[in-house]
Amino acid sequence: MTNNKPKAFLFDLNGTMIDDMAFHNQAWHNILTKDLGANISFDAVKKQMYGKNQDLLERVFGIGHFSQEQIDQISIEKEHRYQAAYKKHLTLIAGLGDFLEKAKQSHIQMAIGSAAIPFNINFVLDNLNIRSFFKAIVSAEDVVNSKPDPETFSKGAEILGVAASECIVFEDAPKGVEAAQNAGMKCIVLTTMHNKEEFAAYHNIISFIEDYTDPVLQELF
């Protein structure tokens, strides 16, 4: 898979560590159409689900349509609805628990690089009791420019003290893979939400996996 063994794993969160993107899609679609009156399909919402919540709202409605206070209110309401619907399904993607433990035992540093707000990241890490695996957590509030800008992953690597070339990013979304590519990092793609064909533009992908039981991952150690 890769000639040099990585020194760090950087994980996106939603759709990469937990298979929850359909719940985000539903929460956003309900708010955008039923609450805010946007004429947008479920599939079109799926294509807009990258970057910060504010970025999504601005792509759909235009910059300046909502005040910052309104954006913050819409954002937290969406996350409350998502968490209420998803909590009973909350679990790590198959094989990830063992994978995290093996990485820890192999002294591979780990970070989370997500466009989610801390409210959602904490929801996952604390309910699944996995916070101790991660030396760095980079959220939407920690960056100026969200994915596909490289800042999220570059900042994670900087906190870990690891060069970009020594990192492997785990992602599920094309814009996240683009962010890794822009950061100079190789990427493994989880096909939880998007099919392989949607990643054809990117040259930094070293493997596609359905979950963390894929034997190809053993080549990382």
PDB file of N, CA, C and O in Angstrom, residues 8-18 21 49-52 96 100 109-118 120-122 124-125 130-131 133-143 145-160 167-173 175-181 183 185-188 212:
ATOM      1  N   ALA A   8       1.477   8.818  11.628  1.00  0.00           N
ATOM      2  CA  ALA A   8       0.239   9.387  12.178  1.00  0.00           C
ATOM      3  C   ALA A   8      -0.951   9.025  11.301  1.00  0.00           C
ATOM      4  O   ALA A   8      -0.835   8.945  10.078  1.00  0.00           O
ATOM      5  N   PHE A   9      -2.085   8.822  11.968  1.00  0.00           N
ATOM      6  CA  PHE A   9      -3.377   8.651  11.300  1.00  0.00           C
ATOM      7  C   PHE A   9      -4.250   9.850  11.658  1.00  0.00           C
ATOM      8  O   PHE A   9      -4.407  10.172  12.836  1.00  0.00           O
ATOM      9  N   LEU A  10      -4.829  10.491  10.642  1.00  0.00           N
ATOM     10  CA  LEU A  10      -5.749  11.605  10.850  1.00  0.00           C
ATOM     11  C   LEU A  10      -7.121  11.181  10.345  1.00  0.00           C
ATOM     12  O   LEU A  10      -7.267  10.811   9.177  1.00  0.00           O
ATOM     13  N   PHE A  11      -8.104  11.239  11.221  1.00  0.00           N
ATOM     14  CA  PHE A  11      -9.444  10.762  10.900  1.00  0.00           C
ATOM     15  C   PHE A  11     -10.434  11.910  10.761  1.00  0.00           C
ATOM     16  O   PHE A  11     -10.553  12.750  11.665  1.00  0.00           O
ATOM     17  N   ASP A  12     -11.147  11.918   9.656  1.00  0.00           N
ATOM     18  CA  ASP A  12     -12.404  12.640   9.625  1.00  0.00           C
ATOM     19  C   ASP A  12     -13.330  11.911  10.602  1.00  0.00           C
ATOM     20  O   ASP A  12     -13.044  10.776  11.004  1.00  0.00           O
ATOM     21  N   LEU A  13     -14.419  12.497  10.968  1.00  0.00           N
ATOM     22  CA  LEU A  13     -15.298  11.876  11.965  1.00  0.00           C
ATOM     23  C   LEU A  13     -16.553  11.269  11.338  1.00  0.00           C
ATOM     24  O   LEU A  13     -16.694  10.055  11.232  1.00  0.00           O
ATOM     25  N   ASN A  14     -17.453  12.113  10.890  1.00  0.00           N
ATOM     26  CA  ASN A  14     -18.756  11.654  10.412  1.00  0.00           C
ATOM     27  C   ASN A  14     -18.622  10.942   9.069  1.00  0.00           C
ATOM     28  O   ASN A  14     -18.067  11.489   8.118  1.00  0.00           O
ATOM     29  N   GLY A  15     -19.120   9.716   9.018  1.00  0.00           N
ATOM     30  CA  GLY A  15     -19.005   8.910   7.813  1.00  0.00           C
ATOM     31  C   GLY A  15     -17.695   8.166   7.698  1.00  0.00           C
ATOM     32  O   GLY A  15     -17.538   7.323   6.816  1.00  0.00           O
ATOM     33  N   THR A  16     -16.758   8.477   8.595  1.00  0.00           N
ATOM     34  CA  THR A  16     -15.435   7.860   8.560  1.00  0.00           C
ATOM     35  C   THR A  16     -15.176   7.007   9.792  1.00  0.00           C
ATOM     36  O   THR A  16     -14.642   5.904   9.694  1.00  0.00           O
ATOM     37  N   MET A  17     -15.575   7.511  10.947  1.00  0.00           N
ATOM     38  CA  MET A  17     -15.458   6.744  12.183  1.00  0.00           C
ATOM     39  C   MET A  17     -16.805   6.157  12.605  1.00  0.00           C
ATOM     40  O   MET A  17     -16.867   5.102  13.228  1.00  0.00           O
ATOM     41  N   ILE A  18     -17.867   6.875  12.270  1.00  0.00           N
ATOM     42  CA  ILE A  18     -19.231   6.409  12.511  1.00  0.00           C
ATOM     43  C   ILE A  18     -20.014   6.572  11.219  1.00  0.00           C
ATOM     44  O   ILE A  18     -19.778   7.507  10.456  1.00  0.00           O
ATOM     45  N   MET A  21     -23.846   9.616   8.142  1.00  0.00           N
ATOM     46  CA  MET A  21     -24.086  10.718   7.222  1.00  0.00           C
ATOM     47  C   MET A  21     -25.530  10.808   6.738  1.00  0.00           C
ATOM     48  O   MET A  21     -26.037  11.890   6.460  1.00  0.00           O
ATOM     49  N   MET A  49     -22.932  18.720   1.743  1.00  0.00           N
ATOM     50  CA  MET A  49     -22.520  18.438   3.122  1.00  0.00           C
ATOM     51  C   MET A  49     -21.009  18.276   3.247  1.00  0.00           C
ATOM     52  O   MET A  49     -20.475  17.197   3.418  1.00  0.00           O
ATOM     53  N   TYR A  50     -20.338  19.389   3.138  1.00  0.00           N
ATOM     54  CA  TYR A  50     -18.904  19.445   3.438  1.00  0.00           C
ATOM     55  C   TYR A  50     -18.597  20.831   3.984  1.00  0.00           C
ATOM     56  O   TYR A  50     -19.344  21.783   3.754  1.00  0.00           O
ATOM     57  N   GLY A  51     -17.508  20.927   4.727  1.00  0.00           N
ATOM     58  CA  GLY A  51     -17.162  22.200   5.343  1.00  0.00           C
ATOM     59  C   GLY A  51     -18.032  22.508   6.549  1.00  0.00           C
ATOM     60  O   GLY A  51     -18.764  21.662   7.057  1.00  0.00           O
ATOM     61  N   LYS A  52     -17.955  23.734   6.997  1.00  0.00           N
ATOM     62  CA  LYS A  52     -18.693  24.163   8.178  1.00  0.00           C
ATOM     63  C   LYS A  52     -20.185  24.311   7.878  1.00  0.00           C
ATOM     64  O   LYS A  52     -20.582  24.491   6.727  1.00  0.00           O
ATOM     65  N   LEU A  96     -13.131  -0.616  13.751  1.00  0.00           N
ATOM     66  CA  LEU A  96     -12.376   0.585  14.110  1.00  0.00           C
ATOM     67  C   LEU A  96     -11.829   0.512  15.534  1.00  0.00           C
ATOM     68  O   LEU A  96     -10.706   0.961  15.788  1.00  0.00           O
ATOM     69  N   LEU A 100      -7.922   1.179  16.206  1.00  0.00           N
ATOM     70  CA  LEU A 100      -7.398   2.238  17.069  1.00  0.00           C
ATOM     71  C   LEU A 100      -6.453   1.661  18.120  1.00  0.00           C
ATOM     72  O   LEU A 100      -5.392   2.236  18.404  1.00  0.00           O
ATOM     73  N   GLN A 109       0.657   7.961  16.155  1.00  0.00           N
ATOM     74  CA  GLN A 109      -0.135   9.036  16.735  1.00  0.00           C
ATOM     75  C   GLN A 109      -1.426   9.228  15.941  1.00  0.00           C
ATOM     76  O   GLN A 109      -1.467   8.975  14.733  1.00  0.00           O
ATOM     77  N   MET A 110      -2.452   9.693  16.636  1.00  0.00           N
ATOM     78  CA  MET A 110      -3.749   9.847  15.985  1.00  0.00           C
ATOM     79  C   MET A 110      -4.391  11.190  16.320  1.00  0.00           C
ATOM     80  O   MET A 110      -4.247  11.705  17.428  1.00  0.00           O
ATOM     81  N   ALA A 111      -5.100  11.714  15.321  1.00  0.00           N
ATOM     82  CA  ALA A 111      -5.814  12.984  15.475  1.00  0.00           C
ATOM     83  C   ALA A 111      -7.141  12.901  14.738  1.00  0.00           C
ATOM     84  O   ALA A 111      -7.324  12.080  13.842  1.00  0.00           O
ATOM     85  N   ILE A 112      -8.049  13.769  15.134  1.00  0.00           N
ATOM     86  CA  ILE A 112      -9.315  13.950  14.417  1.00  0.00           C
ATOM     87  C   ILE A 112      -9.272  15.301  13.722  1.00  0.00           C
ATOM     88  O   ILE A 112      -8.904  16.313  14.336  1.00  0.00           O
ATOM     89  N   GLY A 113      -9.637  15.307  12.444  1.00  0.00           N
ATOM     90  CA  GLY A 113      -9.721  16.542  11.679  1.00  0.00           C
ATOM     91  C   GLY A 113     -11.095  16.611  11.032  1.00  0.00           C
ATOM     92  O   GLY A 113     -11.329  15.991   9.999  1.00  0.00           O
ATOM     93  N   SER A 114     -11.997  17.344  11.652  1.00  0.00           N
ATOM     94  CA  SER A 114     -13.407  17.317  11.240  1.00  0.00           C
ATOM     95  C   SER A 114     -13.967  18.716  11.071  1.00  0.00           C
ATOM     96  O   SER A 114     -13.581  19.646  11.779  1.00  0.00           O
ATOM     97  N   ALA A 115     -14.908  18.845  10.149  1.00  0.00           N
ATOM     98  CA  ALA A 115     -15.634  20.110   9.990  1.00  0.00           C
ATOM     99  C   ALA A 115     -16.795  20.218  10.963  1.00  0.00           C
ATOM    100  O   ALA A 115     -17.535  21.195  10.943  1.00  0.00           O
ATOM    101  N   ALA A 116     -16.949  19.210  11.822  1.00  0.00           N
ATOM    102  CA  ALA A 116     -18.004  19.252  12.833  1.00  0.00           C
ATOM    103  C   ALA A 116     -17.663  20.256  13.929  1.00  0.00           C
ATOM    104  O   ALA A 116     -16.495  20.547  14.191  1.00  0.00           O
ATOM    105  N   ILE A 117     -18.695  20.752  14.602  1.00  0.00           N
ATOM    106  CA  ILE A 117     -18.475  21.611  15.758  1.00  0.00           C
ATOM    107  C   ILE A 117     -18.166  20.734  16.970  1.00  0.00           C
ATOM    108  O   ILE A 117     -18.501  19.539  16.991  1.00  0.00           O
ATOM    109  N   PRO A 118     -17.524  21.280  18.003  1.00  0.00           N
ATOM    110  CA  PRO A 118     -17.180  20.474  19.184  1.00  0.00           C
ATOM    111  C   PRO A 118     -18.379  19.757  19.795  1.00  0.00           C
ATOM    112  O   PRO A 118     -18.235  18.643  20.320  1.00  0.00           O
ATOM    113  N   ASN A 120     -20.731  18.173  18.391  1.00  0.00           N
ATOM    114  CA  ASN A 120     -20.897  16.871  17.757  1.00  0.00           C
ATOM    115  C   ASN A 120     -19.707  15.954  17.985  1.00  0.00           C
ATOM    116  O   ASN A 120     -19.866  14.744  18.134  1.00  0.00           O
ATOM    117  N   ILE A 121     -18.509  16.512  17.978  1.00  0.00           N
ATOM    118  CA  ILE A 121     -17.321  15.691  18.220  1.00  0.00           C
ATOM    119  C   ILE A 121     -17.375  15.107  19.627  1.00  0.00           C
ATOM    120  O   ILE A 121     -17.111  13.914  19.829  1.00  0.00           O
ATOM    121  N   ASN A 122     -17.731  15.920  20.602  1.00  0.00           N
ATOM    122  CA  ASN A 122     -17.833  15.440  21.985  1.00  0.00           C
ATOM    123  C   ASN A 122     -18.918  14.370  22.120  1.00  0.00           C
ATOM    124  O   ASN A 122     -18.761  13.412  22.888  1.00  0.00           O
ATOM    125  N   VAL A 124     -19.705  12.100  20.042  1.00  0.00           N
ATOM    126  CA  VAL A 124     -19.160  10.827  19.594  1.00  0.00           C
ATOM    127  C   VAL A 124     -18.076  10.317  20.538  1.00  0.00           C
ATOM    128  O   VAL A 124     -18.129   9.182  21.021  1.00  0.00           O
ATOM    129  N   LEU A 125     -17.081  11.150  20.809  1.00  0.00           N
ATOM    130  CA  LEU A 125     -15.932  10.698  21.593  1.00  0.00           C
ATOM    131  C   LEU A 125     -16.317  10.268  23.000  1.00  0.00           C
ATOM    132  O   LEU A 125     -15.808   9.252  23.502  1.00  0.00           O
ATOM    133  N   ILE A 130     -13.744   7.034  23.451  1.00  0.00           N
ATOM    134  CA  ILE A 130     -12.541   6.855  22.639  1.00  0.00           C
ATOM    135  C   ILE A 130     -11.638   8.090  22.622  1.00  0.00           C
ATOM    136  O   ILE A 130     -10.649   8.134  21.877  1.00  0.00           O
ATOM    137  N   ARG A 131     -11.930   9.070  23.448  1.00  0.00           N
ATOM    138  CA  ARG A 131     -11.168  10.315  23.437  1.00  0.00           C
ATOM    139  C   ARG A 131      -9.673  10.084  23.696  1.00  0.00           C
ATOM    140  O   ARG A 131      -8.812  10.774  23.132  1.00  0.00           O
ATOM    141  N   PHE A 133      -7.609   8.043  22.664  1.00  0.00           N
ATOM    142  CA  PHE A 133      -6.779   7.626  21.533  1.00  0.00           C
ATOM    143  C   PHE A 133      -6.180   8.813  20.774  1.00  0.00           C
ATOM    144  O   PHE A 133      -5.209   8.642  20.033  1.00  0.00           O
ATOM    145  N   PHE A 134      -6.741  10.009  20.958  1.00  0.00           N
ATOM    146  CA  PHE A 134      -6.408  11.120  20.078  1.00  0.00           C
ATOM    147  C   PHE A 134      -5.639  12.213  20.803  1.00  0.00           C
ATOM    148  O   PHE A 134      -6.099  12.773  21.797  1.00  0.00           O
ATOM    149  N   LYS A 135      -4.470  12.517  20.260  1.00  0.00           N
ATOM    150  CA  LYS A 135      -3.620  13.558  20.830  1.00  0.00           C
ATOM    151  C   LYS A 135      -4.069  14.943  20.373  1.00  0.00           C
ATOM    152  O   LYS A 135      -3.812  15.942  21.045  1.00  0.00           O
ATOM    153  N   ALA A 136      -4.715  14.997  19.228  1.00  0.00           N
ATOM    154  CA  ALA A 136      -5.152  16.283  18.673  1.00  0.00           C
ATOM    155  C   ALA A 136      -6.563  16.162  18.124  1.00  0.00           C
ATOM    156  O   ALA A 136      -6.922  15.137  17.540  1.00  0.00           O
ATOM    157  N   ILE A 137      -7.347  17.204  18.332  1.00  0.00           N
ATOM    158  CA  ILE A 137      -8.697  17.288  17.768  1.00  0.00           C
ATOM    159  C   ILE A 137      -8.839  18.661  17.126  1.00  0.00           C
ATOM    160  O   ILE A 137      -8.727  19.687  17.807  1.00  0.00           O
ATOM    161  N   VAL A 138      -9.067  18.670  15.828  1.00  0.00           N
ATOM    162  CA  VAL A 138      -9.253  19.915  15.092  1.00  0.00           C
ATOM    163  C   VAL A 138     -10.705  19.950  14.604  1.00  0.00           C
ATOM    164  O   VAL A 138     -11.127  19.105  13.813  1.00  0.00           O
ATOM    165  N   SER A 139     -11.454  20.926  15.093  1.00  0.00           N
ATOM    166  CA  SER A 139     -12.878  21.049  14.777  1.00  0.00           C
ATOM    167  C   SER A 139     -13.121  22.247  13.877  1.00  0.00           C
ATOM    168  O   SER A 139     -12.186  22.982  13.513  1.00  0.00           O
ATOM    169  N   ALA A 140     -14.375  22.477  13.543  1.00  0.00           N
ATOM    170  CA  ALA A 140     -14.745  23.638  12.728  1.00  0.00           C
ATOM    171  C   ALA A 140     -14.322  24.946  13.381  1.00  0.00           C
ATOM    172  O   ALA A 140     -14.006  25.920  12.687  1.00  0.00           O
ATOM    173  N   GLU A 141     -14.303  24.964  14.702  1.00  0.00           N
ATOM    174  CA  GLU A 141     -13.975  26.192  15.424  1.00  0.00           C
ATOM    175  C   GLU A 141     -12.484  26.470  15.484  1.00  0.00           C
ATOM    176  O   GLU A 141     -12.063  27.538  15.935  1.00  0.00           O
ATOM    177  N   ASP A 142     -11.662  25.511  15.039  1.00  0.00           N
ATOM    178  CA  ASP A 142     -10.213  25.646  15.139  1.00  0.00           C
ATOM    179  C   ASP A 142      -9.558  26.109  13.849  1.00  0.00           C
ATOM    180  O   ASP A 142      -8.334  26.270  13.798  1.00  0.00           O
ATOM    181  N   VAL A 143     -10.357  26.277  12.792  1.00  0.00           N
ATOM    182  CA  VAL A 143      -9.788  26.660  11.500  1.00  0.00           C
ATOM    183  C   VAL A 143     -10.521  27.864  10.928  1.00  0.00           C
ATOM    184  O   VAL A 143     -11.686  28.103  11.230  1.00  0.00           O
ATOM    185  N   ASN A 145     -10.386  28.284   7.401  1.00  0.00           N
ATOM    186  CA  ASN A 145     -10.868  27.749   6.134  1.00  0.00           C
ATOM    187  C   ASN A 145     -11.116  26.254   6.259  1.00  0.00           C
ATOM    188  O   ASN A 145     -10.207  25.492   6.595  1.00  0.00           O
ATOM    189  N   SER A 146     -12.335  25.834   5.975  1.00  0.00           N
ATOM    190  CA  SER A 146     -12.696  24.434   6.116  1.00  0.00           C
ATOM    191  C   SER A 146     -12.354  23.650   4.850  1.00  0.00           C
ATOM    192  O   SER A 146     -11.916  24.211   3.842  1.00  0.00           O
ATOM    193  N   LYS A 147     -12.544  22.351   4.904  1.00  0.00           N
ATOM    194  CA  LYS A 147     -12.286  21.485   3.750  1.00  0.00           C
ATOM    195  C   LYS A 147     -13.098  21.969   2.543  1.00  0.00           C
ATOM    196  O   LYS A 147     -14.229  22.394   2.718  1.00  0.00           O
ATOM    197  N   PRO A 148     -12.521  21.965   1.347  1.00  0.00           N
ATOM    198  CA  PRO A 148     -11.298  21.278   0.916  1.00  0.00           C
ATOM    199  C   PRO A 148      -9.992  22.017   1.158  1.00  0.00           C
ATOM    200  O   PRO A 148      -8.948  21.568   0.680  1.00  0.00           O
ATOM    201  N   ASP A 149     -10.012  23.137   1.860  1.00  0.00           N
ATOM    202  CA  ASP A 149      -8.761  23.767   2.264  1.00  0.00           C
ATOM    203  C   ASP A 149      -7.982  22.782   3.133  1.00  0.00           C
ATOM    204  O   ASP A 149      -8.575  22.047   3.925  1.00  0.00           O
ATOM    205  N   PRO A 150      -6.665  22.748   3.050  1.00  0.00           N
ATOM    206  CA  PRO A 150      -5.876  21.782   3.818  1.00  0.00           C
ATOM    207  C   PRO A 150      -5.723  22.101   5.295  1.00  0.00           C
ATOM    208  O   PRO A 150      -5.157  21.293   6.051  1.00  0.00           O
ATOM    209  N   GLU A 151      -6.223  23.257   5.747  1.00  0.00           N
ATOM    210  CA  GLU A 151      -5.924  23.724   7.106  1.00  0.00           C
ATOM    211  C   GLU A 151      -6.266  22.703   8.178  1.00  0.00           C
ATOM    212  O   GLU A 151      -5.505  22.518   9.142  1.00  0.00           O
ATOM    213  N   THR A 152      -7.405  22.020   8.062  1.00  0.00           N
ATOM    214  CA  THR A 152      -7.824  21.071   9.095  1.00  0.00           C
ATOM    215  C   THR A 152      -6.777  19.991   9.306  1.00  0.00           C
ATOM    216  O   THR A 152      -6.374  19.702  10.444  1.00  0.00           O
ATOM    217  N   PHE A 153      -6.319  19.381   8.223  1.00  0.00           N
ATOM    218  CA  PHE A 153      -5.354  18.287   8.346  1.00  0.00           C
ATOM    219  C   PHE A 153      -3.944  18.803   8.614  1.00  0.00           C
ATOM    220  O   PHE A 153      -3.186  18.182   9.363  1.00  0.00           O
ATOM    221  N   SER A 154      -3.587  19.920   8.031  1.00  0.00           N
ATOM    222  CA  SER A 154      -2.257  20.487   8.276  1.00  0.00           C
ATOM    223  C   SER A 154      -2.086  20.866   9.742  1.00  0.00           C
ATOM    224  O   SER A 154      -1.031  20.633  10.342  1.00  0.00           O
ATOM    225  N   LYS A 155      -3.146  21.419  10.323  1.00  0.00           N
ATOM    226  CA  LYS A 155      -3.085  21.792  11.738  1.00  0.00           C
ATOM    227  C   LYS A 155      -2.981  20.552  12.618  1.00  0.00           C
ATOM    228  O   LYS A 155      -2.232  20.534  13.600  1.00  0.00           O
ATOM    229  N   GLY A 156      -3.729  19.501  12.276  1.00  0.00           N
ATOM    230  CA  GLY A 156      -3.635  18.264  13.035  1.00  0.00           C
ATOM    231  C   GLY A 156      -2.236  17.688  13.023  1.00  0.00           C
ATOM    232  O   GLY A 156      -1.700  17.284  14.068  1.00  0.00           O
ATOM    233  N   ALA A 157      -1.616  17.652  11.841  1.00  0.00           N
ATOM    234  CA  ALA A 157      -0.250  17.134  11.726  1.00  0.00           C
ATOM    235  C   ALA A 157       0.732  18.000  12.496  1.00  0.00           C
ATOM    236  O   ALA A 157       1.669  17.488  13.131  1.00  0.00           O
ATOM    237  N   GLU A 158       0.518  19.313  12.461  1.00  0.00           N
ATOM    238  CA  GLU A 158       1.400  20.234  13.177  1.00  0.00           C
ATOM    239  C   GLU A 158       1.335  19.984  14.680  1.00  0.00           C
ATOM    240  O   GLU A 158       2.370  19.965  15.363  1.00  0.00           O
ATOM    241  N   ILE A 159       0.136  19.790  15.211  1.00  0.00           N
ATOM    242  CA  ILE A 159      -0.011  19.516  16.648  1.00  0.00           C
ATOM    243  C   ILE A 159       0.682  18.200  17.014  1.00  0.00           C
ATOM    244  O   ILE A 159       1.330  18.095  18.068  1.00  0.00           O
ATOM    245  N   LEU A 160       0.575  17.211  16.140  1.00  0.00           N
ATOM    246  CA  LEU A 160       1.213  15.919  16.400  1.00  0.00           C
ATOM    247  C   LEU A 160       2.727  15.977  16.211  1.00  0.00           C
ATOM    248  O   LEU A 160       3.444  15.095  16.684  1.00  0.00           O
ATOM    249  N   CYS A 167       1.808  11.115   7.202  1.00  0.00           N
ATOM    250  CA  CYS A 167       0.430  10.977   7.675  1.00  0.00           C
ATOM    251  C   CYS A 167      -0.421  10.201   6.672  1.00  0.00           C
ATOM    252  O   CYS A 167      -0.229  10.306   5.465  1.00  0.00           O
ATOM    253  N   ILE A 168      -1.371   9.453   7.209  1.00  0.00           N
ATOM    254  CA  ILE A 168      -2.432   8.854   6.406  1.00  0.00           C
ATOM    255  C   ILE A 168      -3.750   9.425   6.903  1.00  0.00           C
ATOM    256  O   ILE A 168      -4.046   9.382   8.098  1.00  0.00           O
ATOM    257  N   VAL A 169      -4.542   9.960   5.984  1.00  0.00           N
ATOM    258  CA  VAL A 169      -5.852  10.506   6.309  1.00  0.00           C
ATOM    259  C   VAL A 169      -6.926   9.467   5.977  1.00  0.00           C
ATOM    260  O   VAL A 169      -6.857   8.792   4.950  1.00  0.00           O
ATOM    261  N   PHE A 170      -7.908   9.349   6.865  1.00  0.00           N
ATOM    262  CA  PHE A 170      -9.085   8.514   6.618  1.00  0.00           C
ATOM    263  C   PHE A 170     -10.266   9.444   6.388  1.00  0.00           C
ATOM    264  O   PHE A 170     -10.579  10.271   7.241  1.00  0.00           O
ATOM    265  N   GLU A 171     -10.910   9.290   5.230  1.00  0.00           N
ATOM    266  CA  GLU A 171     -11.996  10.189   4.830  1.00  0.00           C
ATOM    267  C   GLU A 171     -13.109   9.413   4.144  1.00  0.00           C
ATOM    268  O   GLU A 171     -12.910   8.283   3.685  1.00  0.00           O
ATOM    269  N   ASP A 172     -14.280  10.042   4.071  1.00  0.00           N
ATOM    270  CA  ASP A 172     -15.394   9.435   3.350  1.00  0.00           C
ATOM    271  C   ASP A 172     -15.943  10.329   2.258  1.00  0.00           C
ATOM    272  O   ASP A 172     -16.761   9.881   1.452  1.00  0.00           O
ATOM    273  N   ALA A 173     -15.505  11.588   2.199  1.00  0.00           N
ATOM    274  CA  ALA A 173     -16.106  12.558   1.283  1.00  0.00           C
ATOM    275  C   ALA A 173     -15.086  13.089   0.279  1.00  0.00           C
ATOM    276  O   ALA A 173     -13.917  13.305   0.628  1.00  0.00           O
ATOM    277  N   LYS A 175     -14.594  16.076  -0.927  1.00  0.00           N
ATOM    278  CA  LYS A 175     -13.958  17.330  -0.507  1.00  0.00           C
ATOM    279  C   LYS A 175     -12.955  17.097   0.623  1.00  0.00           C
ATOM    280  O   LYS A 175     -11.967  17.826   0.747  1.00  0.00           O
ATOM    281  N   GLY A 176     -13.185  16.074   1.437  1.00  0.00           N
ATOM    282  CA  GLY A 176     -12.218  15.735   2.467  1.00  0.00           C
ATOM    283  C   GLY A 176     -10.959  15.141   1.881  1.00  0.00           C
ATOM    284  O   GLY A 176      -9.839  15.444   2.326  1.00  0.00           O
ATOM    285  N   VAL A 177     -11.117  14.296   0.868  1.00  0.00           N
ATOM    286  CA  VAL A 177      -9.960  13.736   0.167  1.00  0.00           C
ATOM    287  C   VAL A 177      -9.177  14.859  -0.516  1.00  0.00           C
ATOM    288  O   VAL A 177      -7.939  14.875  -0.505  1.00  0.00           O
ATOM    289  N   GLU A 178      -9.898  15.808  -1.075  1.00  0.00           N
ATOM    290  CA  GLU A 178      -9.252  16.964  -1.694  1.00  0.00           C
ATOM    291  C   GLU A 178      -8.457  17.763  -0.665  1.00  0.00           C
ATOM    292  O   GLU A 178      -7.348  18.229  -0.948  1.00  0.00           O
ATOM    293  N   ALA A 179      -9.015  17.908   0.533  1.00  0.00           N
ATOM    294  CA  ALA A 179      -8.299  18.611   1.598  1.00  0.00           C
ATOM    295  C   ALA A 179      -7.010  17.883   1.952  1.00  0.00           C
ATOM    296  O   ALA A 179      -5.960  18.513   2.153  1.00  0.00           O
ATOM    297  N   ALA A 180      -7.072  16.558   2.033  1.00  0.00           N
ATOM    298  CA  ALA A 180      -5.868  15.773   2.316  1.00  0.00           C
ATOM    299  C   ALA A 180      -4.849  15.928   1.191  1.00  0.00           C
ATOM    300  O   ALA A 180      -3.646  16.092   1.438  1.00  0.00           O
ATOM    301  N   GLN A 181      -5.338  15.884  -0.039  1.00  0.00           N
ATOM    302  CA  GLN A 181      -4.442  16.062  -1.187  1.00  0.00           C
ATOM    303  C   GLN A 181      -3.787  17.435  -1.138  1.00  0.00           C
ATOM    304  O   GLN A 181      -2.576  17.575  -1.379  1.00  0.00           O
ATOM    305  N   ALA A 183      -3.128  19.084   1.413  1.00  0.00           N
ATOM    306  CA  ALA A 183      -2.187  19.093   2.538  1.00  0.00           C
ATOM    307  C   ALA A 183      -0.957  18.238   2.267  1.00  0.00           C
ATOM    308  O   ALA A 183      -0.038  18.194   3.092  1.00  0.00           O
ATOM    309  N   MET A 185      -1.048  14.852   1.770  1.00  0.00           N
ATOM    310  CA  MET A 185      -1.206  13.611   2.524  1.00  0.00           C
ATOM    311  C   MET A 185      -1.913  12.541   1.705  1.00  0.00           C
ATOM    312  O   MET A 185      -2.829  12.829   0.943  1.00  0.00           O
ATOM    313  N   LYS A 186      -1.482  11.297   1.883  1.00  0.00           N
ATOM    314  CA  LYS A 186      -2.160  10.152   1.291  1.00  0.00           C
ATOM    315  C   LYS A 186      -3.467   9.899   2.043  1.00  0.00           C
ATOM    316  O   LYS A 186      -3.627  10.299   3.201  1.00  0.00           O
ATOM    317  N   CYS A 187      -4.391   9.198   1.387  1.00  0.00           N
ATOM    318  CA  CYS A 187      -5.729   9.051   1.958  1.00  0.00           C
ATOM    319  C   CYS A 187      -6.287   7.650   1.718  1.00  0.00           C
ATOM    320  O   CYS A 187      -6.075   7.055   0.659  1.00  0.00           O
ATOM    321  N   ILE A 188      -6.991   7.148   2.714  1.00  0.00           N
ATOM    322  CA  ILE A 188      -7.778   5.925   2.601  1.00  0.00           C
ATOM    323  C   ILE A 188      -9.239   6.334   2.688  1.00  0.00           C
ATOM    324  O   ILE A 188      -9.631   7.090   3.589  1.00  0.00           O
ATOM    325  N   TYR A 212     -13.172  -1.117   8.751  1.00  0.00           N
ATOM    326  CA  TYR A 212     -11.805  -1.296   9.246  1.00  0.00           C
ATOM    327  C   TYR A 212     -11.424  -2.757   9.466  1.00  0.00           C
ATOM    328  O   TYR A 212     -10.367  -3.041  10.032  1.00  0.00           O
TER     329      TYR A 212
END
